Amino acid sequence: MSYNDEVARLLFEFADRLEAKGVEYKPSAYRRAAENVAEYPEPVEQLAATGQDAVAEIDRVGDAIASKIVEYVETGTISELDELRESMPVEMAALTSVEGVGPKTVGTLYEALGITDLDELEAAAEAGEIQDVSGFGVKTEQNILDNIPFARESQQRERLGEARPVADAVTDHLADTDAVDRVDVAGSIRRWKDTIGDVDVLVASEDSDAVVDAFTDWARADDVIEAGTHKASVRADAVRVDLRVVVPAEFGAALQYFTGSKDHNVTLRNRAIEQGYKLNEYGIFDVSDLDDGEAADQRAGQRLGGETEAEMYETLGLDPVPPELREDTGEVAAAADGELPTLVETADLRGDLHTHSEWSDGRAAIGEMVAAAADRGYDYHCVTDHASGPGIIEDIGLSDDDLREQMAAIDDVRADAAIDVLHGVETNIDADGALSTDDDLLAELDLVVASPHSALDQDTEPATDRLCRAAEHPSVDIVGHPTGRMINSRPGLSVDVTALAETAAEHGTALEINANPMRLDLAGEAVRAVVEAGGTVAINTDAHSTGGFDTARYGVRTARRGWAETGDVLNTKDIDAVEAFLH
Ligand code: DGT
Ligand code: CA
Ligand code: CA
Ligand code: ZN
């Protein structure tokens, strides 16, 4: 976590704790300040060194908040925050991770029942104590009980978007270490799963002590969990990082083994056995001439490979399997038949078809977003600000009149733009599948993203009907973040993805992979259903600032987990082909 993110996190916690105490207005001021601190391009400790006035230059950061930031930079604590923590000793982050439980609820339940953590919350709900607290009822209590398992799980796994920067930083650090021959990530982070239990890092070296030392001395390691001769674990930004050091000759075998998934490895190992081979983290061996006693030795037999991962697959008669596919869902058979897909790559993207500007809740002007898209090498950019409607805050969404007014603004930007600019909208799919923007206006716009922003707890049937109805609408081009999930905080709609994929394919409507790592929606398995239905996905960042485009890689990796090739992705096409696809 960058220093600014760390400060922002404390300000968010401050806001939650004030709100839990029933303080009004101040919490939202702290949250706005926190957002701007997180976005601020320079480290706040540099500003703090200049003085409180410099910190207060940050948008929405007033003197009171600036003085707390200076205090934190100088002393490592914010005394008022410590007092809040002491006076109400609740595990705020854990409790608010339960859907439907906000800081205010946490405060009420603490005052009424002394609840401080998830276990106590669960016990109180099971004992029927919560329904008796004023403002609560049987239904709320049951909701809390239903949502605790999801919250508990989300406490144990980090979002890819938080773990990946840690993985990038640790591999950069180790790559700069003399004793390190090769370094790569393994495990779920290499497979780009949407949540990560821990980050696995693998190093090839002849001097494992030096590597372990460099790892545990890493400036970003907050805590050394364990350190041995070939293994060590640290915690960085709340993410656990596991290091293993192997000799260079066995690096490929170890990388294959520790990348997993476990199920993929089982299928691979069975294939090896059928061929008279033994496959493990040390290499691949021909054991056909060994008797059972000898074969028990992990490195016994004739060594056929292990220095590179590619030779592990090659020896088994397999094409190399991209890590994103290693979930034992048919990839080994496809590799044997030479039928693995050629997966889409980040460099294939030619533009973003779902983005925001300051017209709705984005933070940059349309012209700035277009310029940033051009800087990234994109050929086109589509502006899709929020239309007003269910789930969208009153003063954020654009009315039909606003959208017509925006047409002129888009024309102005087009006059100076280096790339093609499309004018679209992100309209809302209500609980029944109706859209919140006038049909005539939708028909006039270049592109329509329709997304669910409300009623996200529907059952499968109404949820699927609703999304299918939107996909069938003659003006809808893309169904945005179809399930509405927020990873680790909201499960989203449970959709019959195959039915939706088929309807969308039939009506020439793309389904979105929203690349925001909070969402990754559709998820990889659902993308696979779209690809199999012969449908089209669009990989969009939903950028709300120029920095938002950087999340595109998470969307691409999610597409790859769904076996998507370049041709399956709308925004890898040139502008003419995109326009031909649009309704
Ligand atoms: P995570 O950390 O929960 O997100 O998931 P992974 O897949 O990173 O799992 P982790 O960290 O427990 O282990 C890393 C990899 O090591 C795993 O994907 C496969 C391999 N591995 C670990 N234990 C076993 C095992 O008992 N058998 C086999 N075949 N592979 C294992
Ligand atoms: Ca792992
Ligand atoms: Ca691990
Ligand atoms: Zn959006």
PDB file of C-alpha atoms in Angstrom, residues 64-235:
ATOM      1  CA  ALA A  64      -8.671  19.806  11.066  1.00  0.00           C
ATOM      2  CA  ILE A  65      -7.966  16.833   8.809  1.00  0.00           C
ATOM      3  CA  ALA A  66      -4.618  18.256   7.673  1.00  0.00           C
ATOM      4  CA  SER A  67      -3.440  18.492  11.285  1.00  0.00           C
ATOM      5  CA  LYS A  68      -4.320  14.817  11.820  1.00  0.00           C
ATOM      6  CA  ILE A  69      -2.366  13.848   8.728  1.00  0.00           C
ATOM      7  CA  VAL A  70       0.654  15.828   9.967  1.00  0.00           C
ATOM      8  CA  GLU A  71       0.292  14.167  13.368  1.00  0.00           C
ATOM      9  CA  TYR A  72       0.273  10.745  11.718  1.00  0.00           C
ATOM     10  CA  VAL A  73       3.323  11.499   9.588  1.00  0.00           C
ATOM     11  CA  GLU A  74       5.236  12.826  12.611  1.00  0.00           C
ATOM     12  CA  THR A  75       4.192  10.352  15.304  1.00  0.00           C
ATOM     13  CA  GLY A  76       2.774   7.297  13.497  1.00  0.00           C
ATOM     14  CA  THR A  77      -0.576   7.635  15.280  1.00  0.00           C
ATOM     15  CA  ILE A  78      -3.642   9.874  15.326  1.00  0.00           C
ATOM     16  CA  SER A  79      -4.523  10.324  18.972  1.00  0.00           C
ATOM     17  CA  GLU A  80      -8.178  11.133  18.337  1.00  0.00           C
ATOM     18  CA  LEU A  81      -8.536   7.951  16.293  1.00  0.00           C
ATOM     19  CA  ASP A  82      -6.941   5.955  19.101  1.00  0.00           C
ATOM     20  CA  GLU A  83      -9.460   7.481  21.518  1.00  0.00           C
ATOM     21  CA  LEU A  84     -12.320   6.490  19.229  1.00  0.00           C
ATOM     22  CA  ARG A  85     -10.961   2.948  19.039  1.00  0.00           C
ATOM     23  CA  GLU A  86     -10.712   2.756  22.819  1.00  0.00           C
ATOM     24  CA  SER A  87     -14.127   4.149  23.563  1.00  0.00           C
ATOM     25  CA  MET A  88     -15.782   1.699  21.155  1.00  0.00           C
ATOM     26  CA  PRO A  89     -13.447  -1.281  20.769  1.00  0.00           C
ATOM     27  CA  VAL A  90     -15.154  -2.881  17.766  1.00  0.00           C
ATOM     28  CA  GLU A  91     -13.522  -4.624  14.808  1.00  0.00           C
ATOM     29  CA  MET A  92     -14.979  -2.110  12.393  1.00  0.00           C
ATOM     30  CA  ALA A  93     -13.661  -3.559   9.123  1.00  0.00           C
ATOM     31  CA  ALA A  94     -14.758  -7.114   9.956  1.00  0.00           C
ATOM     32  CA  LEU A  95     -18.224  -6.106  11.121  1.00  0.00           C
ATOM     33  CA  THR A  96     -18.940  -3.757   8.220  1.00  0.00           C
ATOM     34  CA  SER A  97     -17.881  -6.498   5.817  1.00  0.00           C
ATOM     35  CA  VAL A  98     -21.244  -8.101   6.575  1.00  0.00           C
ATOM     36  CA  GLU A  99     -23.624  -6.914   3.872  1.00  0.00           C
ATOM     37  CA  GLY A 100     -26.294  -4.697   5.390  1.00  0.00           C
ATOM     38  CA  VAL A 101     -24.158  -3.813   8.415  1.00  0.00           C
ATOM     39  CA  GLY A 102     -22.815  -0.263   8.233  1.00  0.00           C
ATOM     40  CA  PRO A 103     -20.923   1.775  10.820  1.00  0.00           C
ATOM     41  CA  LYS A 104     -24.174   3.064  12.302  1.00  0.00           C
ATOM     42  CA  THR A 105     -25.451  -0.474  12.860  1.00  0.00           C
ATOM     43  CA  VAL A 106     -22.123  -1.408  14.417  1.00  0.00           C
ATOM     44  CA  GLY A 107     -22.525   1.497  16.861  1.00  0.00           C
ATOM     45  CA  THR A 108     -26.101   0.582  17.743  1.00  0.00           C
ATOM     46  CA  LEU A 109     -25.284  -3.108  18.283  1.00  0.00           C
ATOM     47  CA  TYR A 110     -22.269  -2.208  20.401  1.00  0.00           C
ATOM     48  CA  GLU A 111     -24.322   0.086  22.629  1.00  0.00           C
ATOM     49  CA  ALA A 112     -27.210  -2.379  22.922  1.00  0.00           C
ATOM     50  CA  LEU A 113     -25.426  -5.745  23.067  1.00  0.00           C
ATOM     51  CA  GLY A 114     -21.709  -5.026  23.367  1.00  0.00           C
ATOM     52  CA  ILE A 115     -20.964  -6.725  20.027  1.00  0.00           C
ATOM     53  CA  THR A 116     -17.324  -6.161  18.980  1.00  0.00           C
ATOM     54  CA  ASP A 117     -16.523  -8.845  16.377  1.00  0.00           C
ATOM     55  CA  LEU A 118     -18.003 -11.320  13.892  1.00  0.00           C
ATOM     56  CA  ASP A 119     -18.238 -14.197  16.372  1.00  0.00           C
ATOM     57  CA  GLU A 120     -20.215 -12.082  18.808  1.00  0.00           C
ATOM     58  CA  LEU A 121     -22.423 -10.811  16.021  1.00  0.00           C
ATOM     59  CA  GLU A 122     -23.179 -14.356  14.899  1.00  0.00           C
ATOM     60  CA  ALA A 123     -23.868 -15.558  18.447  1.00  0.00           C
ATOM     61  CA  ALA A 124     -26.243 -12.654  19.114  1.00  0.00           C
ATOM     62  CA  ALA A 125     -28.121 -13.261  15.849  1.00  0.00           C
ATOM     63  CA  GLU A 126     -28.404 -16.990  16.559  1.00  0.00           C
ATOM     64  CA  ALA A 127     -29.700 -16.270  20.053  1.00  0.00           C
ATOM     65  CA  GLY A 128     -32.355 -13.961  18.593  1.00  0.00           C
ATOM     66  CA  GLU A 129     -31.047 -10.951  20.506  1.00  0.00           C
ATOM     67  CA  ILE A 130     -30.710  -8.632  17.540  1.00  0.00           C
ATOM     68  CA  GLN A 131     -34.386  -8.684  16.561  1.00  0.00           C
ATOM     69  CA  ASP A 132     -35.193  -7.117  19.918  1.00  0.00           C
ATOM     70  CA  VAL A 133     -32.922  -4.108  19.439  1.00  0.00           C
ATOM     71  CA  SER A 134     -34.887  -1.034  18.449  1.00  0.00           C
ATOM     72  CA  GLY A 135     -34.776  -0.453  14.691  1.00  0.00           C
ATOM     73  CA  PHE A 136     -34.074  -4.128  13.974  1.00  0.00           C
ATOM     74  CA  GLY A 137     -36.445  -6.984  13.288  1.00  0.00           C
ATOM     75  CA  VAL A 138     -36.589 -10.687  12.539  1.00  0.00           C
ATOM     76  CA  LYS A 139     -35.825 -10.102   8.866  1.00  0.00           C
ATOM     77  CA  THR A 140     -32.757  -7.924   9.494  1.00  0.00           C
ATOM     78  CA  GLU A 141     -31.467 -10.443  11.994  1.00  0.00           C
ATOM     79  CA  GLN A 142     -31.871 -13.290   9.502  1.00  0.00           C
ATOM     80  CA  ASN A 143     -30.160 -11.209   6.798  1.00  0.00           C
ATOM     81  CA  ILE A 144     -27.189 -10.617   9.061  1.00  0.00           C
ATOM     82  CA  LEU A 145     -26.988 -14.311   9.851  1.00  0.00           C
ATOM     83  CA  ASP A 146     -27.161 -15.222   6.149  1.00  0.00           C
ATOM     84  CA  ASN A 147     -24.411 -12.790   5.222  1.00  0.00           C
ATOM     85  CA  ILE A 148     -21.867 -13.688   7.913  1.00  0.00           C
ATOM     86  CA  PRO A 149     -20.298 -16.696   6.080  1.00  0.00           C
ATOM     87  CA  PHE A 150     -19.603 -14.555   2.982  1.00  0.00           C
ATOM     88  CA  ALA A 151     -18.109 -11.853   5.200  1.00  0.00           C
ATOM     89  CA  ARG A 152     -15.934 -14.357   7.056  1.00  0.00           C
ATOM     90  CA  GLU A 153     -14.574 -15.759   3.843  1.00  0.00           C
ATOM     91  CA  SER A 154     -13.941 -12.276   2.492  1.00  0.00           C
ATOM     92  CA  GLN A 155     -11.864 -11.546   5.594  1.00  0.00           C
ATOM     93  CA  GLN A 156      -9.522 -14.382   4.659  1.00  0.00           C
ATOM     94  CA  ARG A 157      -8.928 -13.664   0.988  1.00  0.00           C
ATOM     95  CA  GLU A 158      -7.581 -10.503  -0.578  1.00  0.00           C
ATOM     96  CA  ARG A 159      -8.843  -9.047  -3.802  1.00  0.00           C
ATOM     97  CA  LEU A 160      -6.544  -9.571  -6.781  1.00  0.00           C
ATOM     98  CA  GLY A 161      -6.316  -5.789  -7.125  1.00  0.00           C
ATOM     99  CA  GLU A 162      -4.742  -5.526  -3.665  1.00  0.00           C
ATOM    100  CA  ALA A 163      -2.536  -8.627  -3.878  1.00  0.00           C
ATOM    101  CA  ARG A 164      -1.146  -8.081  -7.367  1.00  0.00           C
ATOM    102  CA  PRO A 165       0.668  -4.791  -6.630  1.00  0.00           C
ATOM    103  CA  VAL A 166       2.267  -6.502  -3.626  1.00  0.00           C
ATOM    104  CA  ALA A 167       3.337  -9.396  -5.865  1.00  0.00           C
ATOM    105  CA  ASP A 168       4.780  -6.980  -8.441  1.00  0.00           C
ATOM    106  CA  ALA A 169       6.693  -5.110  -5.733  1.00  0.00           C
ATOM    107  CA  VAL A 170       8.158  -8.220  -4.121  1.00  0.00           C
ATOM    108  CA  THR A 171       9.307  -9.712  -7.418  1.00  0.00           C
ATOM    109  CA  ASP A 172      10.898  -6.354  -8.355  1.00  0.00           C
ATOM    110  CA  HIS A 173      12.687  -6.307  -5.015  1.00  0.00           C
ATOM    111  CA  LEU A 174      13.974  -9.876  -5.387  1.00  0.00           C
ATOM    112  CA  ALA A 175      14.986  -9.348  -9.011  1.00  0.00           C
ATOM    113  CA  ASP A 176      17.334  -6.634  -7.702  1.00  0.00           C
ATOM    114  CA  THR A 177      18.954  -9.064  -5.275  1.00  0.00           C
ATOM    115  CA  ASP A 178      22.338 -10.443  -6.432  1.00  0.00           C
ATOM    116  CA  ALA A 179      21.791 -13.988  -5.194  1.00  0.00           C
ATOM    117  CA  VAL A 180      18.567 -14.323  -7.212  1.00  0.00           C
ATOM    118  CA  ASP A 181      18.873 -16.150 -10.545  1.00  0.00           C
ATOM    119  CA  ARG A 182      15.202 -16.195 -11.481  1.00  0.00           C
ATOM    120  CA  VAL A 183      12.065 -15.054  -9.740  1.00  0.00           C
ATOM    121  CA  ASP A 184       8.402 -15.519 -10.550  1.00  0.00           C
ATOM    122  CA  VAL A 185       5.084 -15.689  -8.773  1.00  0.00           C
ATOM    123  CA  ALA A 186       3.236 -18.999  -8.483  1.00  0.00           C
ATOM    124  CA  GLY A 187      -0.105 -20.077  -6.976  1.00  0.00           C
ATOM    125  CA  SER A 188      -3.397 -18.299  -7.478  1.00  0.00           C
ATOM    126  CA  ILE A 189      -1.722 -14.937  -8.107  1.00  0.00           C
ATOM    127  CA  ARG A 190      -0.043 -16.386 -11.217  1.00  0.00           C
ATOM    128  CA  ARG A 191      -3.377 -17.830 -12.293  1.00  0.00           C
ATOM    129  CA  TRP A 192      -4.927 -14.347 -11.741  1.00  0.00           C
ATOM    130  CA  LYS A 193      -7.774 -15.624  -9.589  1.00  0.00           C
ATOM    131  CA  ASP A 194     -10.097 -12.838  -8.478  1.00  0.00           C
ATOM    132  CA  THR A 195      -9.262 -13.428  -4.817  1.00  0.00           C
ATOM    133  CA  ILE A 196      -5.963 -14.537  -3.350  1.00  0.00           C
ATOM    134  CA  GLY A 197      -5.326 -16.535  -0.177  1.00  0.00           C
ATOM    135  CA  ASP A 198      -1.619 -15.780  -0.184  1.00  0.00           C
ATOM    136  CA  VAL A 199       0.967 -14.646  -2.709  1.00  0.00           C
ATOM    137  CA  ASP A 200       3.428 -17.416  -3.605  1.00  0.00           C
ATOM    138  CA  VAL A 201       6.856 -16.363  -4.817  1.00  0.00           C
ATOM    139  CA  LEU A 202       9.463 -18.697  -6.223  1.00  0.00           C
ATOM    140  CA  VAL A 203      13.167 -17.950  -6.571  1.00  0.00           C
ATOM    141  CA  ALA A 204      15.965 -19.896  -8.252  1.00  0.00           C
ATOM    142  CA  SER A 205      19.258 -19.428  -6.431  1.00  0.00           C
ATOM    143  CA  GLU A 206      22.378 -21.274  -5.250  1.00  0.00           C
ATOM    144  CA  ASP A 207      22.418 -19.135  -2.091  1.00  0.00           C
ATOM    145  CA  SER A 208      19.063 -19.501  -0.392  1.00  0.00           C
ATOM    146  CA  ASP A 209      20.197 -17.867   2.879  1.00  0.00           C
ATOM    147  CA  ALA A 210      20.975 -14.634   1.072  1.00  0.00           C
ATOM    148  CA  VAL A 211      17.598 -14.753  -0.673  1.00  0.00           C
ATOM    149  CA  VAL A 212      15.688 -15.387   2.565  1.00  0.00           C
ATOM    150  CA  ASP A 213      17.576 -12.493   4.180  1.00  0.00           C
ATOM    151  CA  ALA A 214      16.764 -10.132   1.323  1.00  0.00           C
ATOM    152  CA  PHE A 215      13.129 -11.205   1.479  1.00  0.00           C
ATOM    153  CA  THR A 216      12.691 -10.705   5.217  1.00  0.00           C
ATOM    154  CA  ASP A 217      14.572  -7.376   4.977  1.00  0.00           C
ATOM    155  CA  TRP A 218      12.194  -6.138   2.276  1.00  0.00           C
ATOM    156  CA  ALA A 219      11.196  -2.607   3.281  1.00  0.00           C
ATOM    157  CA  ARG A 220       7.514  -3.309   2.718  1.00  0.00           C
ATOM    158  CA  ALA A 221       7.394  -6.420   4.923  1.00  0.00           C
ATOM    159  CA  ASP A 222       5.437  -5.286   7.995  1.00  0.00           C
ATOM    160  CA  ASP A 223       5.848  -8.552   9.808  1.00  0.00           C
ATOM    161  CA  VAL A 224       7.995 -11.695   9.391  1.00  0.00           C
ATOM    162  CA  ILE A 225       5.748 -14.700  10.024  1.00  0.00           C
ATOM    163  CA  GLU A 226       8.463 -17.339   9.622  1.00  0.00           C
ATOM    164  CA  ALA A 227      11.932 -17.674   8.140  1.00  0.00           C
ATOM    165  CA  GLY A 228      13.714 -20.962   7.407  1.00  0.00           C
ATOM    166  CA  THR A 229      16.560 -22.063   5.161  1.00  0.00           C
ATOM    167  CA  HIS A 230      14.562 -22.341   1.913  1.00  0.00           C
ATOM    168  CA  LYS A 231      11.230 -20.866   2.896  1.00  0.00           C
ATOM    169  CA  ALA A 232       9.935 -17.725   4.530  1.00  0.00           C
ATOM    170  CA  SER A 233       6.658 -15.849   4.940  1.00  0.00           C
ATOM    171  CA  VAL A 234       6.006 -12.188   5.546  1.00  0.00           C
ATOM    172  CA  ARG A 235       2.991  -9.942   5.683  1.00  0.00           C
TER     173      ARG A 235
END
